[in-house]
Amino acid sequence: MKPRSAQIAGWGTYVPERVLTNADLERMVDTSDEWITTRSGIRERRIAGPDESTSTMGIRAAEKALCRAGLKGSDIDLVISASATPDYMFPATGCLIQDAIGAKCGAFDLEAGCSSFVYGLVVGSQMIAAGGYENVLLVGAETLSRFMDYTDRSTCVLFGDGAGAVVLRACDDAYGVQAFELGADGAGCELIILPAGGSARPATEETVRAGDHYVHMAGNQVFKFATMTLGSCAERVASKAGWKLDEIDVFIPHQANLRIIEAAQKRLEMPMDKIFVNVDRYGNTSSASVPLAMVEAIDAGLIRKDQNIVMVAFGVGLTWAGVAMRWGVDV
Ligand code: UT7
């Protein structure tokens, strides 16, 4: 078989209508627009409506991605749902998405915290490169608002909801994924954790009273890990792809905090106009952040055929993941 790769052939996003601004949060917790903007770069985030969830938002994004790729659900060979906030512990959100789009294929959930979508890009593209599949649907969707304690100012101002989806399709190996890195350091597992509701600590009245069904984060320690990881992972995947840093045309970083992105920008000595940022409008949407940024970069005319794109995510686990991709389709 001729060597082959996988490229992004379709893309779509969905964000809930409701906007929660920093001014709204000022009325809810002891915080200020000034603190949130200077410490994180976030101005507003989206919050899912009562009838929305990770699967419903993921389905909306997936339908757009299928349409852009010119495919029907029945053309998809595998569905991967990448999320840290699935609808249920089980069944897999991937199965809910598979059913809704009319796919007749395997489906599963991939959970690598905020790195889940980029992990999914690697898993899906490698299954295509190995010859197993032609078209893989990868959905990165999160409903983080359901796991936020809106009395805890150290977390609730940072996160938002949303979804992005891509269709990965087989292509000539000159295009698509050229290099990747998957990383994890489980020693940092408690730095961002939802402590109760799993098999280690099932939900009880006591865990609910203690707020252990909400996200707990040691923000400062995660910040140090993130600033070290984002730029260095981008360097390593570019080097594995055989690119010099100035040959990266567009860098799509995980949108957790503008200061983390700026630290990477300095390390990479990359002009800011090559780095796509939308953390100001969506906050940290975990697995949805890279696809939400990538699709907006396409819509802004930043991503074009024959360009070298690097995407890097990091977070819960701790995990990180990077992909170097040569863009192969007309936009
Ligand atoms: O998706 C990947 C996972 N997550 C991340 O990447 C997040 C990484 N971490 C961060 O982005 C930053 O650490 C934060 C934005 C979470 C916090 O910024 P920081 O500069 O590291 O602040 P800090 O945690 O050191 O807190 C500084 C102060 C504290 O007050 P004292 O102890 O100095 O008096 C906090 O209590 O800011 C206080 N603070 C707030 N004040 C107003 C914390 N949250 C708030 C708030 N409003 N919302």
Coordinates of C-alpha atoms in Angstrom, one line a residue, residues 11-295:
W11 CA -14.9 21.0 10.1
G12 CA -17.7 22.6 12.1
T13 CA -18.3 24.2 15.5
Y14 CA -21.2 24.9 17.8
V15 CA -21.4 27.2 20.8
P16 CA -24.4 27.8 23.0
E17 CA -26.2 31.1 22.7
R18 CA -25.9 32.2 26.3
V19 CA -22.9 34.5 26.9
L20 CA -21.6 34.9 30.5
T21 CA -19.5 38.1 30.7
N22 CA -16.9 39.2 33.3
A23 CA -19.5 41.8 34.4
D24 CA -22.0 39.0 35.0
L25 CA -19.4 37.1 37.1
E26 CA -18.7 40.3 39.1
R27 CA -22.3 40.0 40.4
M28 CA -21.9 36.3 41.2
V29 CA -18.5 36.0 43.0
D30 CA -15.8 38.2 44.5
T31 CA -13.9 39.0 41.3
S32 CA -13.4 41.8 38.8
D33 CA -13.3 42.2 35.1
E34 CA -9.8 43.7 35.6
W35 CA -8.5 40.6 37.5
I36 CA -10.0 38.1 35.0
T37 CA -8.7 40.1 31.9
T38 CA -5.2 40.7 33.2
R39 CA -4.7 37.2 34.7
S40 CA -6.3 35.2 31.9
G41 CA -7.3 37.3 28.9
I42 CA -10.9 36.0 29.1
R43 CA -13.7 38.5 28.6
E44 CA -16.7 36.2 28.1
R45 CA -17.6 32.5 27.8
R46 CA -20.6 30.5 26.5
I47 CA -22.9 28.5 28.8
A48 CA -25.0 25.5 27.6
G49 CA -28.8 25.8 27.9
P50 CA -30.8 23.4 30.0
D51 CA -31.5 21.1 27.0
E52 CA -27.9 21.1 25.8
S53 CA -25.1 18.7 26.7
T54 CA -21.8 17.5 25.3
S55 CA -23.5 15.1 22.9
T56 CA -26.1 17.7 21.6
M57 CA -23.4 20.3 21.0
G58 CA -21.1 17.7 19.5
I59 CA -23.8 16.5 17.1
R60 CA -24.4 20.1 15.9
A61 CA -20.7 20.6 15.2
A62 CA -20.5 17.1 13.6
E63 CA -23.3 17.8 11.2
K64 CA -21.5 20.9 9.9
A65 CA -18.2 19.0 9.6
L66 CA -20.0 16.3 7.6
C67 CA -21.6 18.9 5.3
R68 CA -18.3 20.6 4.7
A69 CA -16.7 17.3 3.8
G70 CA -19.6 16.4 1.5
L71 CA -20.3 13.2 3.4
K72 CA -23.4 11.6 5.1
G73 CA -23.2 10.0 8.5
S74 CA -23.3 6.6 6.8
D75 CA -20.0 7.4 5.1
I76 CA -18.2 7.6 8.4
D77 CA -16.0 4.6 9.4
L78 CA -15.4 5.5 13.1
V79 CA -16.7 8.1 15.6
I80 CA -14.4 9.4 18.3
S81 CA -15.8 11.7 21.0
A82 CA -13.0 13.6 22.7
S83 CA -14.2 15.1 26.0
A84 CA -13.6 15.3 29.7
T85 CA -17.3 16.1 30.3
P86 CA -19.2 13.3 28.6
D87 CA -23.0 13.1 28.9
Y88 CA -22.7 10.0 31.1
M89 CA -20.1 7.8 32.7
F90 CA -21.5 5.3 30.3
P91 CA -22.7 4.8 27.6
A92 CA -20.0 6.6 25.6
T93 CA -21.0 10.0 24.2
G94 CA -19.4 8.7 20.9
C95 CA -22.3 6.2 20.7
L96 CA -24.9 9.0 21.1
I97 CA -23.2 11.0 18.3
Q98 CA -22.9 8.0 16.1
D99 CA -26.6 7.2 16.4
A100 CA -27.7 10.8 15.8
I101 CA -25.7 11.3 12.6
G102 CA -26.9 8.0 11.2
A103 CA -23.4 6.3 11.2
K104 CA -23.2 2.5 11.2
C105 CA -19.7 2.1 12.6
G106 CA -17.6 1.8 15.8
A107 CA -17.7 4.7 18.3
F108 CA -15.9 5.4 21.5
D109 CA -14.9 8.1 24.0
L110 CA -11.3 9.3 24.4
E111 CA -10.5 11.1 27.6
A112 CA -7.2 12.9 28.0
G113 CA -8.4 16.0 29.7
C114 CA -8.0 19.2 27.7
S115 CA -5.7 17.3 25.4
S116 CA -8.4 14.9 24.3
F117 CA -9.1 16.5 20.9
V118 CA -5.4 16.5 19.8
Y119 CA -5.0 13.0 21.2
G120 CA -8.0 12.1 19.0
L121 CA -6.4 13.7 16.0
V122 CA -3.4 11.4 16.5
V123 CA -5.5 8.2 17.2
G124 CA -7.9 8.8 14.2
S125 CA -5.2 9.8 11.8
Q126 CA -3.0 6.8 12.7
M127 CA -5.9 4.4 12.1
I128 CA -6.4 5.9 8.7
A129 CA -2.6 5.9 7.9
A130 CA -2.5 2.2 8.9
G131 CA -5.2 1.5 6.2
G132 CA -8.0 0.6 8.6
Y133 CA -10.4 3.5 7.8
E134 CA -11.0 6.2 5.2
N135 CA -13.2 8.7 7.1
V136 CA -13.1 9.3 10.8
L137 CA -15.3 11.7 12.6
L138 CA -13.6 13.4 15.6
V139 CA -15.7 15.5 18.0
G140 CA -14.2 17.7 20.8
A141 CA -17.1 19.0 22.9
E142 CA -17.4 20.1 26.6
T143 CA -20.1 21.1 29.0
L144 CA -17.8 22.4 31.7
S145 CA -20.4 24.7 33.2
R146 CA -22.1 21.6 34.7
F147 CA -19.0 20.9 36.7
M148 CA -18.2 24.4 37.9
D149 CA -18.8 25.7 41.5
Y150 CA -20.1 29.2 40.7
T151 CA -19.0 30.2 44.3
D152 CA -15.4 29.3 43.6
R153 CA -13.8 32.3 41.9
S154 CA -10.5 30.5 41.2
T155 CA -12.2 28.2 38.7
C156 CA -15.6 29.4 37.6
V157 CA -14.3 32.5 35.7
L158 CA -12.0 30.4 33.5
F159 CA -14.1 27.8 31.8
G160 CA -16.8 27.7 29.1
D161 CA -18.9 25.3 26.9
G162 CA -18.7 24.6 23.2
A163 CA -17.9 22.0 20.5
G164 CA -15.8 21.5 17.4
A165 CA -15.7 18.6 15.0
V166 CA -13.6 17.4 12.1
V167 CA -13.7 14.7 9.5
L168 CA -10.3 13.1 9.0
R169 CA -9.9 11.6 5.6
A170 CA -7.1 9.5 4.0
C171 CA -4.7 11.5 1.8
D172 CA -1.3 11.4 0.1
D173 CA 1.4 11.4 2.8
A174 CA 2.7 14.8 1.6
Y175 CA -0.3 16.3 3.3
G176 CA -2.1 15.8 6.6
V177 CA -0.4 14.7 9.9
Q178 CA 3.4 14.9 9.4
A179 CA 4.5 14.4 13.1
F180 CA 2.9 14.1 16.5
E181 CA 3.7 13.8 20.2
L182 CA 1.5 12.4 23.0
G183 CA 2.6 13.1 26.6
A184 CA 1.4 12.4 30.1
D185 CA 2.6 12.8 33.7
G186 CA 0.2 11.1 36.0
A187 CA 2.1 12.3 39.0
G188 CA 0.2 15.6 38.4
C189 CA -3.2 13.9 38.4
E190 CA -4.5 15.8 41.5
L191 CA -3.6 19.3 40.1
I192 CA -6.9 19.4 38.1
I193 CA -9.4 16.9 39.4
L194 CA -13.1 16.2 39.7
P195 CA -12.7 14.2 43.0
A196 CA -16.1 12.5 43.4
G197 CA -18.6 10.6 41.2
G198 CA -16.2 8.0 39.9
S199 CA -15.4 4.5 41.2
A200 CA -12.7 5.8 43.6
R201 CA -15.2 8.0 45.4
P202 CA -18.8 7.4 44.4
A203 CA -21.2 10.3 44.8
T204 CA -22.8 10.5 48.3
E205 CA -24.6 13.2 50.2
E206 CA -21.3 14.0 51.8
T207 CA -19.3 14.4 48.5
V208 CA -22.0 16.7 47.2
R209 CA -22.0 18.8 50.4
A210 CA -18.2 19.1 50.1
G211 CA -18.5 20.2 46.5
D212 CA -16.4 17.3 45.3
H213 CA -18.5 16.9 42.2
Y214 CA -17.0 20.1 40.9
V215 CA -13.6 20.9 39.3
H216 CA -10.8 21.5 41.7
M217 CA -7.6 23.1 40.3
A218 CA -4.2 24.1 41.7
G219 CA -4.1 26.9 39.1
N220 CA -0.6 28.2 39.8
Q221 CA 1.1 24.8 39.5
V222 CA -0.8 24.0 36.3
F223 CA 0.2 27.4 35.0
K224 CA 3.9 26.5 35.5
F225 CA 3.5 23.1 33.7
A226 CA 1.5 24.8 30.9
T227 CA 4.1 27.5 30.2
M228 CA 6.8 24.9 30.0
T229 CA 4.9 22.5 27.9
L230 CA 3.1 24.6 25.2
G231 CA 6.1 26.1 23.4
S232 CA 8.4 23.1 23.9
C233 CA 5.9 20.6 22.5
A234 CA 5.4 22.9 19.5
E235 CA 9.2 22.9 19.0
R236 CA 9.4 19.1 19.1
V237 CA 6.6 18.3 16.7
A238 CA 7.9 21.0 14.2
S239 CA 11.3 19.4 14.4
K240 CA 10.0 15.9 14.0
A241 CA 8.2 17.1 10.9
G242 CA 11.5 18.5 9.6
W243 CA 10.3 22.2 9.8
K244 CA 12.3 25.1 11.2
L245 CA 10.3 27.2 13.6
D246 CA 9.9 30.0 11.0
E247 CA 8.4 27.4 8.6
I248 CA 5.3 27.1 10.9
D249 CA 2.6 29.2 9.2
V250 CA -0.1 28.9 11.8
F251 CA 0.1 27.9 15.5
I252 CA -3.2 26.8 17.1
P253 CA -2.6 26.6 20.9
H254 CA -5.0 25.3 23.5
Q255 CA -6.9 28.4 24.7
A256 CA -6.5 28.3 28.5
N257 CA -4.9 31.6 29.3
L258 CA -3.5 34.4 27.1
R259 CA -0.4 34.6 29.4
I260 CA 0.4 30.9 28.7
I261 CA 0.0 31.6 24.9
E262 CA 2.2 34.7 25.1
A263 CA 4.9 32.7 27.0
A264 CA 5.0 30.2 24.1
Q265 CA 5.1 33.0 21.6
K266 CA 8.2 34.4 23.2
R267 CA 9.9 31.0 23.4
L268 CA 9.1 30.3 19.7
E269 CA 10.0 33.9 18.7
M270 CA 6.9 33.7 16.5
P271 CA 5.0 36.8 15.4
M272 CA 1.7 37.0 17.2
D273 CA -0.2 37.1 13.9
K274 CA 0.7 33.5 13.2
I275 CA -0.9 32.4 16.5
F276 CA -4.7 32.2 16.7
V277 CA -6.3 33.4 19.9
N278 CA -10.0 33.4 20.8
V279 CA -9.7 32.7 24.6
D280 CA -11.2 36.2 25.1
R281 CA -14.6 35.1 23.7
Y282 CA -14.9 31.5 24.9
G283 CA -12.6 31.0 27.9
N284 CA -11.1 27.6 28.4
T285 CA -13.4 25.1 26.6
S286 CA -11.0 22.1 27.2
S287 CA -11.3 19.6 24.3
A288 CA -13.4 22.1 22.3
S289 CA -10.7 24.8 22.4
V290 CA -8.4 23.7 19.6
P291 CA -11.1 22.9 17.1
L292 CA -13.0 26.1 18.0
A293 CA -9.8 28.1 17.4
M294 CA -8.9 26.1 14.2
V295 CA -12.3 26.7 12.6

